[in-house]
Amino acid sequence: GQYDHPPIHIGNVLVQDLDGVDYPETFERYAAALRRIKVFFNLPALSRHLVSKVPEVLACGTFLLTPLLGQQHGASKNMTLYESGKHLVYYRSGNLAQTAATLKEWASDEKAEERERIARAGCEYVHKNFNLETQIETVLEKLGILMKQ
């Protein structure tokens, strides 16, 4: 409460009944929820990787504000998939006042056009480079089963 940041909503999507989880419906609602978000504020992960949330949010065409990864053990190399300011925006975690100011800036109406441009570019990039076919081809190439044409 001491930092001047826009309202933050935390949520989860899970469709479940007595028969168990309805995964197709859960995924549909999850994607729809992501598309409604102005700024997806990704909290720091415990791992040294860009978590699956990154391509999920980008694939839905939502603007993503995600933390920089640290230098330890080469973790920052994992950020080379996406360009900050082009596909998403990285922020430095650890300084709550600065993080709140960054979140407020990107949620502002003044940043709407730039935010939408970045979200659109991130979405196009993920759909072009990280679709299932491309990922399977990459795995098969690495295993030496498929030769790139």
PDB file of C-alpha atoms in Angstrom:
ATOM      1  CA  GLY A   1       0.000   0.000   0.000  1.00  0.00           C
ATOM      2  CA  GLN A   2       2.914   2.420   0.425  1.00  0.00           C
ATOM      3  CA  TYR A   3       3.791   2.382  -3.295  1.00  0.00           C
ATOM      4  CA  ASP A   4       1.764   4.265  -5.874  1.00  0.00           C
ATOM      5  CA  HIS A   5       0.860   1.526  -8.337  1.00  0.00           C
ATOM      6  CA  PRO A   6      -2.249   0.779 -10.376  1.00  0.00           C
ATOM      7  CA  PRO A   7      -4.735  -1.797  -9.075  1.00  0.00           C
ATOM      8  CA  ILE A   8      -3.407  -5.346  -9.258  1.00  0.00           C
ATOM      9  CA  HIS A   9      -5.743  -8.287  -9.713  1.00  0.00           C
ATOM     10  CA  ILE A  10      -4.590 -11.808  -8.942  1.00  0.00           C
ATOM     11  CA  GLY A  11      -6.518 -14.709 -10.353  1.00  0.00           C
ATOM     12  CA  ASN A  12      -6.577 -18.294 -11.448  1.00  0.00           C
ATOM     13  CA  VAL A  13      -8.574 -20.230 -14.013  1.00  0.00           C
ATOM     14  CA  LEU A  14      -9.686 -23.793 -13.346  1.00  0.00           C
ATOM     15  CA  VAL A  15     -12.875 -25.458 -14.513  1.00  0.00           C
ATOM     16  CA  GLN A  16     -13.567 -28.497 -12.390  1.00  0.00           C
ATOM     17  CA  ASP A  17     -16.566 -30.550 -11.338  1.00  0.00           C
ATOM     18  CA  LEU A  18     -17.173 -33.986  -9.842  1.00  0.00           C
ATOM     19  CA  ASP A  19     -15.697 -35.602 -12.947  1.00  0.00           C
ATOM     20  CA  GLY A  20     -12.410 -33.718 -12.591  1.00  0.00           C
ATOM     21  CA  VAL A  21     -10.737 -30.849 -14.415  1.00  0.00           C
ATOM     22  CA  ASP A  22     -12.141 -29.846 -17.779  1.00  0.00           C
ATOM     23  CA  TYR A  23      -8.833 -28.997 -19.442  1.00  0.00           C
ATOM     24  CA  PRO A  24     -10.159 -27.734 -22.800  1.00  0.00           C
ATOM     25  CA  GLU A  25     -12.585 -25.359 -21.060  1.00  0.00           C
ATOM     26  CA  THR A  26      -9.891 -24.303 -18.570  1.00  0.00           C
ATOM     27  CA  PHE A  27      -7.470 -23.472 -21.396  1.00  0.00           C
ATOM     28  CA  GLU A  28     -10.121 -21.548 -23.332  1.00  0.00           C
ATOM     29  CA  ARG A  29     -11.066 -19.467 -20.297  1.00  0.00           C
ATOM     30  CA  TYR A  30      -7.414 -18.936 -19.372  1.00  0.00           C
ATOM     31  CA  ALA A  31      -6.623 -17.574 -22.844  1.00  0.00           C
ATOM     32  CA  ALA A  32      -9.738 -15.383 -22.768  1.00  0.00           C
ATOM     33  CA  ALA A  33      -8.730 -14.015 -19.360  1.00  0.00           C
ATOM     34  CA  LEU A  34      -5.216 -13.231 -20.596  1.00  0.00           C
ATOM     35  CA  ARG A  35      -6.635 -11.322 -23.570  1.00  0.00           C
ATOM     36  CA  ARG A  36      -8.616  -9.061 -21.204  1.00  0.00           C
ATOM     37  CA  ILE A  37      -5.516  -7.897 -19.314  1.00  0.00           C
ATOM     38  CA  LYS A  38      -3.992  -4.502 -20.105  1.00  0.00           C
ATOM     39  CA  VAL A  39      -0.593  -5.241 -18.515  1.00  0.00           C
ATOM     40  CA  PHE A  40       0.342  -8.727 -17.369  1.00  0.00           C
ATOM     41  CA  PHE A  41       2.742  -8.179 -14.478  1.00  0.00           C
ATOM     42  CA  ASN A  42       4.866 -11.305 -14.142  1.00  0.00           C
ATOM     43  CA  LEU A  43       6.434 -11.797 -10.730  1.00  0.00           C
ATOM     44  CA  PRO A  44       9.987 -13.139 -10.380  1.00  0.00           C
ATOM     45  CA  ALA A  45      10.176 -16.929 -10.681  1.00  0.00           C
ATOM     46  CA  LEU A  46      12.199 -19.181  -8.438  1.00  0.00           C
ATOM     47  CA  SER A  47      13.959 -20.647 -11.478  1.00  0.00           C
ATOM     48  CA  ARG A  48      16.619 -19.118 -13.696  1.00  0.00           C
ATOM     49  CA  HIS A  49      14.424 -19.518 -16.770  1.00  0.00           C
ATOM     50  CA  LEU A  50      11.710 -17.608 -18.501  1.00  0.00           C
ATOM     51  CA  VAL A  51       8.741 -19.547 -17.214  1.00  0.00           C
ATOM     52  CA  SER A  52       5.992 -20.853 -19.524  1.00  0.00           C
ATOM     53  CA  LYS A  53       3.874 -17.862 -18.552  1.00  0.00           C
ATOM     54  CA  VAL A  54       5.983 -15.712 -20.917  1.00  0.00           C
ATOM     55  CA  PRO A  55       5.035 -17.373 -24.237  1.00  0.00           C
ATOM     56  CA  GLU A  56       1.492 -18.037 -22.968  1.00  0.00           C
ATOM     57  CA  VAL A  57       0.855 -14.353 -22.317  1.00  0.00           C
ATOM     58  CA  LEU A  58       2.570 -13.236 -25.516  1.00  0.00           C
ATOM     59  CA  ALA A  59       0.651 -15.785 -27.612  1.00  0.00           C
ATOM     60  CA  CYS A  60      -2.609 -14.239 -26.405  1.00  0.00           C
ATOM     61  CA  GLY A  61      -1.550 -10.774 -27.583  1.00  0.00           C
ATOM     62  CA  THR A  62      -1.221  -9.349 -24.084  1.00  0.00           C
ATOM     63  CA  PHE A  63       1.452  -6.851 -23.064  1.00  0.00           C
ATOM     64  CA  LEU A  64       3.943  -8.510 -20.722  1.00  0.00           C
ATOM     65  CA  LEU A  65       6.056  -6.871 -18.041  1.00  0.00           C
ATOM     66  CA  THR A  66       8.428  -9.571 -16.767  1.00  0.00           C
ATOM     67  CA  PRO A  67      11.517  -9.502 -14.528  1.00  0.00           C
ATOM     68  CA  LEU A  68      15.083  -9.560 -15.770  1.00  0.00           C
ATOM     69  CA  LEU A  69      16.921 -12.759 -14.948  1.00  0.00           C
ATOM     70  CA  GLY A  70      20.107 -12.543 -12.922  1.00  0.00           C
ATOM     71  CA  GLN A  71      23.631 -13.083 -14.165  1.00  0.00           C
ATOM     72  CA  GLN A  72      24.364 -16.066 -11.900  1.00  0.00           C
ATOM     73  CA  HIS A  73      25.078 -19.302 -13.770  1.00  0.00           C
ATOM     74  CA  GLY A  74      24.366 -17.625 -17.112  1.00  0.00           C
ATOM     75  CA  ALA A  75      20.638 -17.225 -16.416  1.00  0.00           C
ATOM     76  CA  SER A  76      20.511 -13.950 -18.356  1.00  0.00           C
ATOM     77  CA  LYS A  77      21.174 -15.919 -21.578  1.00  0.00           C
ATOM     78  CA  ASN A  78      17.617 -17.217 -21.229  1.00  0.00           C
ATOM     79  CA  MET A  79      16.331 -13.707 -21.981  1.00  0.00           C
ATOM     80  CA  THR A  80      17.763 -13.688 -25.506  1.00  0.00           C
ATOM     81  CA  LEU A  81      14.588 -15.207 -26.985  1.00  0.00           C
ATOM     82  CA  TYR A  82      12.690 -11.944 -26.612  1.00  0.00           C
ATOM     83  CA  GLU A  83      13.746  -8.352 -27.096  1.00  0.00           C
ATOM     84  CA  SER A  84      12.729  -5.876 -24.413  1.00  0.00           C
ATOM     85  CA  GLY A  85      10.737  -3.013 -25.893  1.00  0.00           C
ATOM     86  CA  LYS A  86       9.939  -5.054 -28.977  1.00  0.00           C
ATOM     87  CA  HIS A  87       8.208  -8.278 -27.818  1.00  0.00           C
ATOM     88  CA  LEU A  88       7.785  -7.550 -24.086  1.00  0.00           C
ATOM     89  CA  VAL A  89       9.346  -5.326 -21.455  1.00  0.00           C
ATOM     90  CA  TYR A  90      11.784  -6.514 -18.801  1.00  0.00           C
ATOM     91  CA  TYR A  91      11.909  -4.816 -15.406  1.00  0.00           C
ATOM     92  CA  ARG A  92      14.405  -5.000 -12.551  1.00  0.00           C
ATOM     93  CA  SER A  93      12.880  -6.694  -9.541  1.00  0.00           C
ATOM     94  CA  GLY A  94      14.037  -5.982  -6.018  1.00  0.00           C
ATOM     95  CA  ASN A  95      13.308  -2.268  -5.830  1.00  0.00           C
ATOM     96  CA  LEU A  96       9.598  -2.101  -5.011  1.00  0.00           C
ATOM     97  CA  ALA A  97       9.271   1.651  -5.541  1.00  0.00           C
ATOM     98  CA  GLN A  98      10.900   1.439  -8.975  1.00  0.00           C
ATOM     99  CA  THR A  99       8.822  -1.625  -9.908  1.00  0.00           C
ATOM    100  CA  ALA A 100       5.613   0.155  -8.883  1.00  0.00           C
ATOM    101  CA  ALA A 101       6.601   3.202 -10.971  1.00  0.00           C
ATOM    102  CA  THR A 102       7.351   0.979 -13.984  1.00  0.00           C
ATOM    103  CA  LEU A 103       4.010  -0.781 -13.638  1.00  0.00           C
ATOM    104  CA  LYS A 104       2.185   2.549 -13.308  1.00  0.00           C
ATOM    105  CA  GLU A 105       3.977   3.926 -16.378  1.00  0.00           C
ATOM    106  CA  TRP A 106       3.109   0.960 -18.611  1.00  0.00           C
ATOM    107  CA  ALA A 107      -0.508   0.857 -17.402  1.00  0.00           C
ATOM    108  CA  SER A 108      -1.011   4.544 -18.239  1.00  0.00           C
ATOM    109  CA  ASP A 109      -3.103   5.785 -21.149  1.00  0.00           C
ATOM    110  CA  GLU A 110      -0.024   7.606 -22.477  1.00  0.00           C
ATOM    111  CA  LYS A 111       1.652   4.236 -23.122  1.00  0.00           C
ATOM    112  CA  ALA A 112      -1.405   2.604 -24.712  1.00  0.00           C
ATOM    113  CA  GLU A 113      -0.202   2.823 -28.312  1.00  0.00           C
ATOM    114  CA  GLU A 114       3.319   1.589 -27.516  1.00  0.00           C
ATOM    115  CA  ARG A 115       1.932  -1.121 -25.231  1.00  0.00           C
ATOM    116  CA  GLU A 116      -0.364  -2.376 -28.004  1.00  0.00           C
ATOM    117  CA  ARG A 117       2.458  -2.314 -30.572  1.00  0.00           C
ATOM    118  CA  ILE A 118       4.731  -4.369 -28.305  1.00  0.00           C
ATOM    119  CA  ALA A 119       1.924  -6.830 -27.464  1.00  0.00           C
ATOM    120  CA  ARG A 120       1.122  -7.313 -31.152  1.00  0.00           C
ATOM    121  CA  ALA A 121       4.797  -7.861 -32.043  1.00  0.00           C
ATOM    122  CA  GLY A 122       5.224 -10.331 -29.179  1.00  0.00           C
ATOM    123  CA  CYS A 123       2.157 -12.261 -30.285  1.00  0.00           C
ATOM    124  CA  GLU A 124       3.295 -12.449 -33.910  1.00  0.00           C
ATOM    125  CA  TYR A 125       6.802 -13.487 -32.857  1.00  0.00           C
ATOM    126  CA  VAL A 126       5.592 -16.331 -30.622  1.00  0.00           C
ATOM    127  CA  HIS A 127       3.114 -17.625 -33.196  1.00  0.00           C
ATOM    128  CA  LYS A 128       5.765 -17.570 -35.934  1.00  0.00           C
ATOM    129  CA  ASN A 129       8.711 -18.988 -33.986  1.00  0.00           C
ATOM    130  CA  PHE A 130       7.287 -21.133 -31.211  1.00  0.00           C
ATOM    131  CA  ASN A 131       4.379 -23.022 -32.714  1.00  0.00           C
ATOM    132  CA  LEU A 132       4.231 -26.777 -32.188  1.00  0.00           C
ATOM    133  CA  GLU A 133       5.533 -27.613 -35.669  1.00  0.00           C
ATOM    134  CA  THR A 134       8.567 -25.333 -35.284  1.00  0.00           C
ATOM    135  CA  GLN A 135       9.328 -26.696 -31.816  1.00  0.00           C
ATOM    136  CA  ILE A 136       9.140 -30.332 -32.956  1.00  0.00           C
ATOM    137  CA  GLU A 137      11.416 -29.547 -35.912  1.00  0.00           C
ATOM    138  CA  THR A 138      13.920 -27.923 -33.545  1.00  0.00           C
ATOM    139  CA  VAL A 139      13.935 -30.956 -31.241  1.00  0.00           C
ATOM    140  CA  LEU A 140      14.308 -33.391 -34.151  1.00  0.00           C
ATOM    141  CA  GLU A 141      17.171 -31.305 -35.611  1.00  0.00           C
ATOM    142  CA  LYS A 142      18.977 -31.258 -32.250  1.00  0.00           C
ATOM    143  CA  LEU A 143      18.588 -35.049 -32.034  1.00  0.00           C
ATOM    144  CA  GLY A 144      20.015 -35.395 -35.558  1.00  0.00           C
ATOM    145  CA  ILE A 145      16.823 -37.013 -36.859  1.00  0.00           C
ATOM    146  CA  LEU A 146      15.778 -34.190 -39.156  1.00  0.00           C
ATOM    147  CA  MET A 147      17.961 -32.114 -41.443  1.00  0.00           C
ATOM    148  CA  LYS A 148      16.935 -28.493 -42.015  1.00  0.00           C
ATOM    149  CA  GLN A 149      15.968 -27.904 -45.646  1.00  0.00           C
TER     150      GLN A 149
END
